[in-house]
PDB file of C-alpha atoms in Angstrom:
ATOM      1  CA  UNK A1181      75.625 186.639 265.970  1.00 84.00           C
ATOM      2  CA  UNK A1182      72.809 184.769 266.321  1.00 91.00           C
ATOM      3  CA  UNK A1183      71.813 182.167 264.461  1.00 94.00           C
ATOM      4  CA  UNK A1184      68.389 182.123 262.771  1.00 95.00           C
ATOM      5  CA  UNK A1185      66.807 179.596 261.025  1.00 96.00           C
ATOM      6  CA  UNK A1186      63.053 179.459 259.630  1.00 97.00           C
ATOM      7  CA  UNK A1187      60.644 176.862 258.792  1.00 97.00           C
ATOM      8  CA  UNK A1188      56.738 176.597 257.710  1.00 97.00           C
ATOM      9  CA  UNK A1189      54.564 174.321 259.077  1.00 97.00           C
ATOM     10  CA  UNK A1190      51.177 175.404 257.168  1.00 97.00           C
ATOM     11  CA  UNK A1191      49.875 177.424 254.800  1.00 98.00           C
ATOM     12  CA  UNK A1192      45.653 178.681 254.817  1.00 97.00           C
ATOM     13  CA  UNK A1193      43.867 180.694 252.477  1.00 97.00           C
ATOM     14  CA  UNK A1194      42.126 183.481 253.907  1.00 95.00           C
ATOM     15  CA  UNK A1195      38.745 184.057 253.674  1.00 92.00           C
ATOM     16  CA  UNK A1196      38.217 187.778 254.740  1.00 92.00           C
ATOM     17  CA  UNK A1197      40.722 189.328 252.537  1.00 93.00           C
ATOM     18  CA  UNK A1198      39.379 191.477 249.974  1.00 91.00           C
ATOM     19  CA  UNK A1199      41.594 190.049 247.295  1.00 90.00           C
ATOM     20  CA  UNK A1200      43.031 186.500 246.820  1.00 93.00           C
ATOM     21  CA  UNK A1201      45.423 186.103 250.155  1.00 96.00           C
ATOM     22  CA  UNK A1202      47.320 182.564 251.149  1.00 97.00           C
ATOM     23  CA  UNK A1203      48.755 182.763 254.859  1.00 98.00           C
ATOM     24  CA  UNK A1204      51.693 181.179 255.256  1.00 98.00           C
ATOM     25  CA  UNK A1205      52.649 180.045 259.244  1.00 98.00           C
ATOM     26  CA  UNK A1206      56.468 180.901 259.462  1.00 98.00           C
ATOM     27  CA  UNK A1207      58.486 179.213 262.544  1.00 98.00           C
ATOM     28  CA  UNK A1208      60.989 180.970 262.972  1.00 97.00           C
ATOM     29  CA  UNK A1209      64.185 179.828 266.336  1.00 97.00           C
ATOM     30  CA  UNK A1210      66.731 182.255 267.167  1.00 95.00           C
ATOM     31  CA  UNK A1211      69.949 180.735 269.284  1.00 92.00           C
ATOM     32  CA  UNK A1212      71.311 180.780 272.405  1.00 88.00           C
ATOM     33  CA  UNK A1213      68.911 183.440 275.378  1.00 89.00           C
ATOM     34  CA  UNK A1214      69.323 186.094 273.920  1.00 88.00           C
ATOM     35  CA  UNK A1215      66.333 188.561 273.252  1.00 94.00           C
ATOM     36  CA  UNK A1216      64.948 188.907 269.835  1.00 94.00           C
ATOM     37  CA  UNK A1217      63.387 192.644 269.291  1.00 95.00           C
ATOM     38  CA  UNK A1218      62.389 192.554 266.662  1.00 96.00           C
ATOM     39  CA  UNK A1219      63.202 190.635 262.189  1.00 97.00           C
ATOM     40  CA  UNK A1220      62.972 192.587 259.120  1.00 97.00           C
ATOM     41  CA  UNK A1221      62.398 189.844 256.698  1.00 97.00           C
ATOM     42  CA  UNK A1222      62.488 189.966 253.399  1.00 96.00           C
ATOM     43  CA  UNK A1223      60.360 186.755 252.039  1.00 97.00           C
ATOM     44  CA  UNK A1224      60.837 185.594 248.718  1.00 97.00           C
ATOM     45  CA  UNK A1225      59.064 182.632 247.690  1.00 97.00           C
ATOM     46  CA  UNK A1226      59.714 180.280 245.067  1.00 97.00           C
ATOM     47  CA  UNK A1227      57.295 176.936 242.615  1.00 97.00           C
ATOM     48  CA  UNK A1228      60.438 174.026 242.226  1.00 97.00           C
ATOM     49  CA  UNK A1229      58.305 172.653 239.379  1.00 97.00           C
ATOM     50  CA  UNK A1230      61.266 169.525 239.469  1.00 95.00           C
ATOM     51  CA  UNK A1231      60.758 168.649 242.432  1.00 96.00           C
ATOM     52  CA  UNK A1232      57.080 166.619 241.553  1.00 95.00           C
ATOM     53  CA  UNK A1233      55.643 164.894 238.983  1.00 95.00           C
ATOM     54  CA  UNK A1234      52.837 165.306 237.065  1.00 96.00           C
ATOM     55  CA  UNK A1235      49.789 163.735 235.673  1.00 94.00           C
ATOM     56  CA  UNK A1236      49.229 163.899 231.369  1.00 93.00           C
ATOM     57  CA  UNK A1237      46.465 165.908 231.764  1.00 93.00           C
ATOM     58  CA  UNK A1238      48.300 168.332 233.695  1.00 95.00           C
ATOM     59  CA  UNK A1239      51.369 167.944 231.484  1.00 94.00           C
ATOM     60  CA  UNK A1240      49.251 169.280 228.704  1.00 93.00           C
ATOM     61  CA  UNK A1241      47.982 172.146 230.245  1.00 92.00           C
ATOM     62  CA  UNK A1242      52.243 173.046 231.336  1.00 94.00           C
ATOM     63  CA  UNK A1243      52.790 172.712 227.797  1.00 93.00           C
ATOM     64  CA  UNK A1244      52.824 176.956 227.178  1.00 90.00           C
ATOM     65  CA  UNK A1245      55.501 177.562 229.893  1.00 93.00           C
ATOM     66  CA  UNK A1246      57.665 174.432 229.332  1.00 95.00           C
ATOM     67  CA  UNK A1247      57.510 172.932 225.973  1.00 93.00           C
ATOM     68  CA  UNK A1248      56.835 169.111 225.758  1.00 92.00           C
ATOM     69  CA  UNK A1249      57.562 166.339 228.300  1.00 92.00           C
ATOM     70  CA  UNK A1250      60.148 165.621 226.459  1.00 91.00           C
ATOM     71  CA  UNK A1251      62.322 169.149 226.928  1.00 93.00           C
ATOM     72  CA  UNK A1252      61.736 169.512 230.693  1.00 94.00           C
ATOM     73  CA  UNK A1253      65.104 168.062 231.298  1.00 91.00           C
ATOM     74  CA  UNK A1254      66.241 171.648 230.713  1.00 93.00           C
ATOM     75  CA  UNK A1255      63.754 173.874 230.818  1.00 94.00           C
ATOM     76  CA  UNK A1256      61.296 172.960 233.861  1.00 94.00           C
ATOM     77  CA  UNK A1257      63.045 175.854 235.666  1.00 95.00           C
ATOM     78  CA  UNK A1258      62.304 177.104 239.259  1.00 96.00           C
ATOM     79  CA  UNK A1259      58.571 180.059 238.224  1.00 96.00           C
ATOM     80  CA  UNK A1260      58.659 183.497 240.744  1.00 96.00           C
ATOM     81  CA  UNK A1261      56.117 182.888 242.878  1.00 96.00           C
ATOM     82  CA  UNK A1262      56.047 186.040 245.823  1.00 95.00           C
ATOM     83  CA  UNK A1263      58.637 187.886 246.818  1.00 96.00           C
ATOM     84  CA  UNK A1264      57.142 189.966 250.425  1.00 96.00           C
ATOM     85  CA  UNK A1265      58.648 191.618 253.796  1.00 97.00           C
ATOM     86  CA  UNK A1266      57.738 190.149 256.800  1.00 97.00           C
ATOM     87  CA  UNK A1267      57.927 192.184 260.127  1.00 97.00           C
ATOM     88  CA  UNK A1268      58.366 189.383 262.836  1.00 97.00           C
ATOM     89  CA  UNK A1269      57.708 190.421 266.739  1.00 96.00           C
ATOM     90  CA  UNK A1270      59.702 190.018 269.896  1.00 95.00           C
ATOM     91  CA  UNK A1271      60.856 186.836 271.601  1.00 96.00           C
ATOM     92  CA  UNK A1272      63.351 184.803 272.629  1.00 95.00           C
ATOM     93  CA  UNK A1273      64.294 180.943 271.405  1.00 94.00           C
ATOM     94  CA  UNK A1274      62.019 180.431 268.844  1.00 96.00           C
ATOM     95  CA  UNK A1275      58.308 181.750 267.412  1.00 97.00           C
ATOM     96  CA  UNK A1276      55.244 181.500 265.136  1.00 97.00           C
ATOM     97  CA  UNK A1277      53.992 184.264 262.443  1.00 97.00           C
ATOM     98  CA  UNK A1278      52.202 184.308 259.778  1.00 97.00           C
ATOM     99  CA  UNK A1279      53.613 185.577 256.435  1.00 97.00           C
ATOM    100  CA  UNK A1280      50.905 186.524 254.390  1.00 97.00           C
ATOM    101  CA  UNK A1281      51.281 187.061 250.199  1.00 97.00           C
ATOM    102  CA  UNK A1282      48.393 188.536 248.772  1.00 95.00           C
ATOM    103  CA  UNK A1283      48.345 186.564 245.165  1.00 93.00           C
ATOM    104  CA  UNK A1284      46.094 186.648 241.711  1.00 87.00           C
ATOM    105  CA  UNK A1285      44.728 184.807 239.770  1.00 83.00           C
ATOM    106  CA  UNK A1286      46.278 186.992 236.893  1.00 82.00           C
ATOM    107  CA  UNK A1287      46.602 184.093 234.017  1.00 77.00           C
ATOM    108  CA  UNK A1288      49.483 186.569 231.605  1.00 79.00           C
ATOM    109  CA  UNK A1289      51.388 185.558 235.606  1.00 88.00           C
ATOM    110  CA  UNK A1290      53.599 181.962 235.140  1.00 93.00           C
ATOM    111  CA  UNK A1291      53.112 180.567 238.959  1.00 94.00           C
ATOM    112  CA  UNK A1292      48.504 181.548 237.930  1.00 92.00           C
ATOM    113  CA  UNK A1293      49.371 179.536 234.510  1.00 91.00           C
ATOM    114  CA  UNK A1294      51.651 177.318 236.735  1.00 96.00           C
ATOM    115  CA  UNK A1295      49.442 175.945 239.344  1.00 95.00           C
ATOM    116  CA  UNK A1296      45.783 176.419 237.085  1.00 91.00           C
ATOM    117  CA  UNK A1297      47.533 173.741 235.327  1.00 94.00           C
ATOM    118  CA  UNK A1298      47.521 171.723 238.407  1.00 95.00           C
ATOM    119  CA  UNK A1299      44.631 168.798 239.572  1.00 93.00           C
ATOM    120  CA  UNK A1300      46.306 167.127 243.176  1.00 94.00           C
ATOM    121  CA  UNK A1301      48.870 166.899 245.321  1.00 96.00           C
ATOM    122  CA  UNK A1302      51.574 169.579 246.532  1.00 97.00           C
ATOM    123  CA  UNK A1303      52.866 172.879 245.076  1.00 97.00           C
ATOM    124  CA  UNK A1304      57.159 172.483 246.234  1.00 98.00           C
ATOM    125  CA  UNK A1305      57.864 175.907 247.070  1.00 98.00           C
ATOM    126  CA  UNK A1306      60.591 177.519 247.978  1.00 98.00           C
ATOM    127  CA  UNK A1307      61.191 180.139 250.881  1.00 98.00           C
ATOM    128  CA  UNK A1308      64.311 182.085 251.083  1.00 97.00           C
ATOM    129  CA  UNK A1309      64.739 184.409 253.663  1.00 97.00           C
ATOM    130  CA  UNK A1310      67.135 187.949 254.443  1.00 96.00           C
ATOM    131  CA  UNK A1311      66.950 191.202 256.310  1.00 96.00           C
ATOM    132  CA  UNK A1312      68.037 192.561 259.760  1.00 96.00           C
ATOM    133  CA  UNK A1313      67.099 191.660 263.464  1.00 96.00           C
ATOM    134  CA  UNK A1314      67.459 193.685 266.374  1.00 95.00           C
ATOM    135  CA  UNK A1315      68.611 191.749 269.035  1.00 94.00           C
ATOM    136  CA  UNK A1316      69.938 192.204 272.703  1.00 89.00           C
ATOM    137  CA  UNK A1317      69.866 192.764 276.504  1.00 87.00           C
ATOM    138  CA  UNK A1318      69.802 196.458 278.014  1.00 78.00           C
ATOM    139  CA  UNK A1319      70.027 197.123 274.603  1.00 78.00           C
ATOM    140  CA  UNK A1320      69.384 196.313 271.442  1.00 84.00           C
ATOM    141  CA  UNK A1321      72.082 195.521 267.949  1.00 91.00           C
ATOM    142  CA  UNK A1322      72.260 194.988 264.667  1.00 94.00           C
ATOM    143  CA  UNK A1323      72.359 191.398 262.493  1.00 94.00           C
ATOM    144  CA  UNK A1324      72.008 190.364 259.980  1.00 94.00           C
ATOM    145  CA  UNK A1325      69.711 187.981 258.873  1.00 95.00           C
ATOM    146  CA  UNK A1326      72.581 185.403 255.968  1.00 92.00           C
ATOM    147  CA  UNK A1327      71.038 185.701 252.620  1.00 91.00           C
ATOM    148  CA  UNK A1328      71.121 181.527 252.590  1.00 93.00           C
ATOM    149  CA  UNK A1329      68.714 181.265 254.977  1.00 95.00           C
ATOM    150  CA  UNK A1330      65.431 178.962 253.367  1.00 96.00           C
ATOM    151  CA  UNK A1331      62.928 176.257 253.932  1.00 97.00           C
ATOM    152  CA  UNK A1332      61.155 173.407 251.818  1.00 97.00           C
ATOM    153  CA  UNK A1333      57.468 173.653 251.824  1.00 98.00           C
ATOM    154  CA  UNK A1334      54.938 171.593 250.133  1.00 98.00           C
ATOM    155  CA  UNK A1335      51.574 173.505 249.446  1.00 98.00           C
ATOM    156  CA  UNK A1336      48.997 171.230 248.566  1.00 98.00           C
ATOM    157  CA  UNK A1337      47.316 172.605 245.660  1.00 97.00           C
ATOM    158  CA  UNK A1338      43.907 172.275 247.332  1.00 97.00           C
ATOM    159  CA  UNK A1339      44.881 175.118 249.715  1.00 97.00           C
ATOM    160  CA  UNK A1340      45.480 176.946 246.006  1.00 95.00           C
ATOM    161  CA  UNK A1341      41.788 175.981 244.496  1.00 94.00           C
ATOM    162  CA  UNK A1342      40.189 177.070 248.305  1.00 94.00           C
ATOM    163  CA  UNK A1343      41.709 180.470 247.766  1.00 94.00           C
ATOM    164  CA  UNK A1344      41.411 180.977 243.711  1.00 92.00           C
ATOM    165  CA  UNK A1345      36.723 179.744 244.296  1.00 91.00           C
ATOM    166  CA  UNK A1346      36.398 182.163 247.533  1.00 90.00           C
ATOM    167  CA  UNK A1347      36.927 185.072 245.467  1.00 86.00           C
ATOM    168  CA  UNK A1348      36.251 183.567 241.511  1.00 83.00           C
ATOM    169  CA  UNK A1349      33.527 181.018 242.318  1.00 80.00           C
ATOM    170  CA  UNK A1350      33.874 178.477 238.891  1.00 75.00           C
ATOM    171  CA  UNK A1351      34.857 181.615 236.971  1.00 72.00           C
ATOM    172  CA  UNK A1352      38.212 182.385 234.721  1.00 68.00           C
ATOM    173  CA  UNK A1353      40.324 185.645 235.145  1.00 69.00           C
ATOM    174  CA  UNK A1354      41.517 187.659 231.838  1.00 73.00           C
ATOM    175  CA  UNK A1355      43.337 191.209 232.196  1.00 75.00           C
ATOM    176  CA  UNK A1356      42.983 193.107 228.948  1.00 80.00           C
ATOM    177  CA  UNK A1357      44.617 196.087 227.461  1.00 85.00           C
ATOM    178  CA  UNK A1358      41.993 199.737 228.362  1.00 87.00           C
ATOM    179  CA  UNK A1359      41.542 200.957 224.726  1.00 89.00           C
ATOM    180  CA  UNK A1360      39.704 196.402 224.167  1.00 88.00           C
ATOM    181  CA  UNK A1361      38.498 197.417 227.332  1.00 85.00           C
ATOM    182  CA  UNK A1362      36.460 200.437 225.752  1.00 88.00           C
ATOM    183  CA  UNK A1363      35.589 198.920 223.222  1.00 88.00           C
ATOM    184  CA  UNK A1364      33.838 196.398 224.682  1.00 87.00           C
ATOM    185  CA  UNK A1365      32.302 198.676 226.754  1.00 88.00           C
ATOM    186  CA  UNK A1366      30.814 200.514 224.183  1.00 88.00           C
ATOM    187  CA  UNK A1367      29.662 197.880 222.626  1.00 87.00           C
ATOM    188  CA  UNK A1368      27.897 196.416 225.577  1.00 86.00           C
ATOM    189  CA  UNK A1369      26.570 199.412 225.808  1.00 89.00           C
ATOM    190  CA  UNK A1370      25.734 199.352 222.884  1.00 89.00           C
ATOM    191  CA  UNK A1371      23.725 196.261 222.442  1.00 86.00           C
ATOM    192  CA  UNK A1372      22.179 196.946 226.118  1.00 89.00           C
ATOM    193  CA  UNK A1373      24.145 193.825 227.241  1.00 87.00           C
ATOM    194  CA  UNK A1374      23.506 192.822 230.735  1.00 88.00           C
ATOM    195  CA  UNK A1375      26.758 191.586 232.029  1.00 85.00           C
ATOM    196  CA  UNK A1376      30.328 190.491 230.494  1.00 79.00           C
ATOM    197  CA  UNK A1377      29.552 186.872 230.020  1.00 82.00           C
ATOM    198  CA  UNK A1378      26.422 188.069 227.684  1.00 89.00           C
ATOM    199  CA  UNK A1379      28.919 190.505 226.085  1.00 87.00           C
ATOM    200  CA  UNK A1380      31.580 187.845 224.933  1.00 86.00           C
ATOM    201  CA  UNK A1381      28.890 185.308 223.649  1.00 88.00           C
ATOM    202  CA  UNK A1382      27.441 187.781 221.751  1.00 89.00           C
ATOM    203  CA  UNK A1383      30.161 188.477 219.870  1.00 88.00           C
ATOM    204  CA  UNK A1384      31.217 184.892 219.713  1.00 86.00           C
ATOM    205  CA  UNK A1385      27.973 184.677 218.038  1.00 86.00           C
ATOM    206  CA  UNK A1386      28.990 187.062 215.796  1.00 78.00           C
ATOM    207  CA  UNK A1387      31.877 185.182 214.807  1.00 75.00           C
ATOM    208  CA  UNK A1388      29.636 181.964 213.857  1.00 63.00           C
ATOM    209  CA  UNK A1389      31.754 179.343 215.184  1.00 54.00           C
ATOM    210  CA  UNK A1390      31.853 175.948 212.705  1.00 56.00           C
ATOM    211  CA  UNK A1391      29.533 172.521 214.057  1.00 54.00           C
ATOM    212  CA  UNK A1392      32.249 170.489 215.935  1.00 54.00           C
ATOM    213  CA  UNK A1393      33.623 173.558 218.301  1.00 52.00           C
ATOM    214  CA  UNK A1394      32.234 173.518 221.487  1.00 50.00           C
ATOM    215  CA  UNK A1395      31.713 177.100 222.433  1.00 47.00           C
ATOM    216  CA  UNK A1396      29.312 176.425 220.152  1.00 51.00           C
ATOM    217  CA  UNK A1397      26.785 175.171 223.196  1.00 52.00           C
ATOM    218  CA  UNK A1398      28.106 178.088 225.517  1.00 52.00           C
ATOM    219  CA  UNK A1399      27.040 181.058 223.079  1.00 48.00           C
ATOM    220  CA  UNK A1400      23.700 178.486 221.156  1.00 54.00           C
ATOM    221  CA  UNK A1401      24.711 180.676 218.140  1.00 48.00           C
ATOM    222  CA  UNK A1402      23.363 179.037 214.833  1.00 45.00           C
ATOM    223  CA  UNK A1403      26.248 179.613 213.184  1.00 42.00           C
ATOM    224  CA  UNK A1404      25.049 182.770 211.043  1.00 42.00           C
ATOM    225  CA  UNK A1405      27.342 186.122 210.752  1.00 38.00           C
ATOM    226  CA  UNK A1406      24.866 188.700 212.251  1.00 40.00           C
ATOM    227  CA  UNK A1407      24.350 192.551 210.103  1.00 35.00           C
TER     228      UNK A1407
END
């Protein structure tokens, strides 16, 4: 049986992708000199939050995920980041290939909320591999890639932020139900508002925040309720 091992040697943000995308560079090693015709891989990526420290501001941003810092001994559990397939081309001995991982800036997703809370440093990742390999000389045989194949990697937080900035420059992102979107669109059309930003500012102004509300400066509201 061929022994397979995996390591991650780098990551970059794909600036030409249609949506937020990270590209991990994988190194795949096969024991012996038997040709590997192809490997159909299943790749699971998890965030291991217990394997790094956090500044006070980061801890505040992670409270809704893991609770107060005093509870982190039991709540700082792995977070699912991605699960993607990968077809590795033919090689003998060792090869490198790109693992393309589509991402999201949906703040309802635990991994996104975790990454958004980080200000610096690295993201501890664990990559888990399994699948099927096609090997052999003068034909091929089918071999499993054992489910216990894994690789650790520390992704720079700066790479994640670069990816987000490419697709959402200076912006955040929220997901809303269809009926709420329909109501917002109707409100925008009714008031002839030029953008979603203007629509939300108008709604915030309608609420009339108190004088010490930080949104006051953003919306320019006088605190009066419109009729």
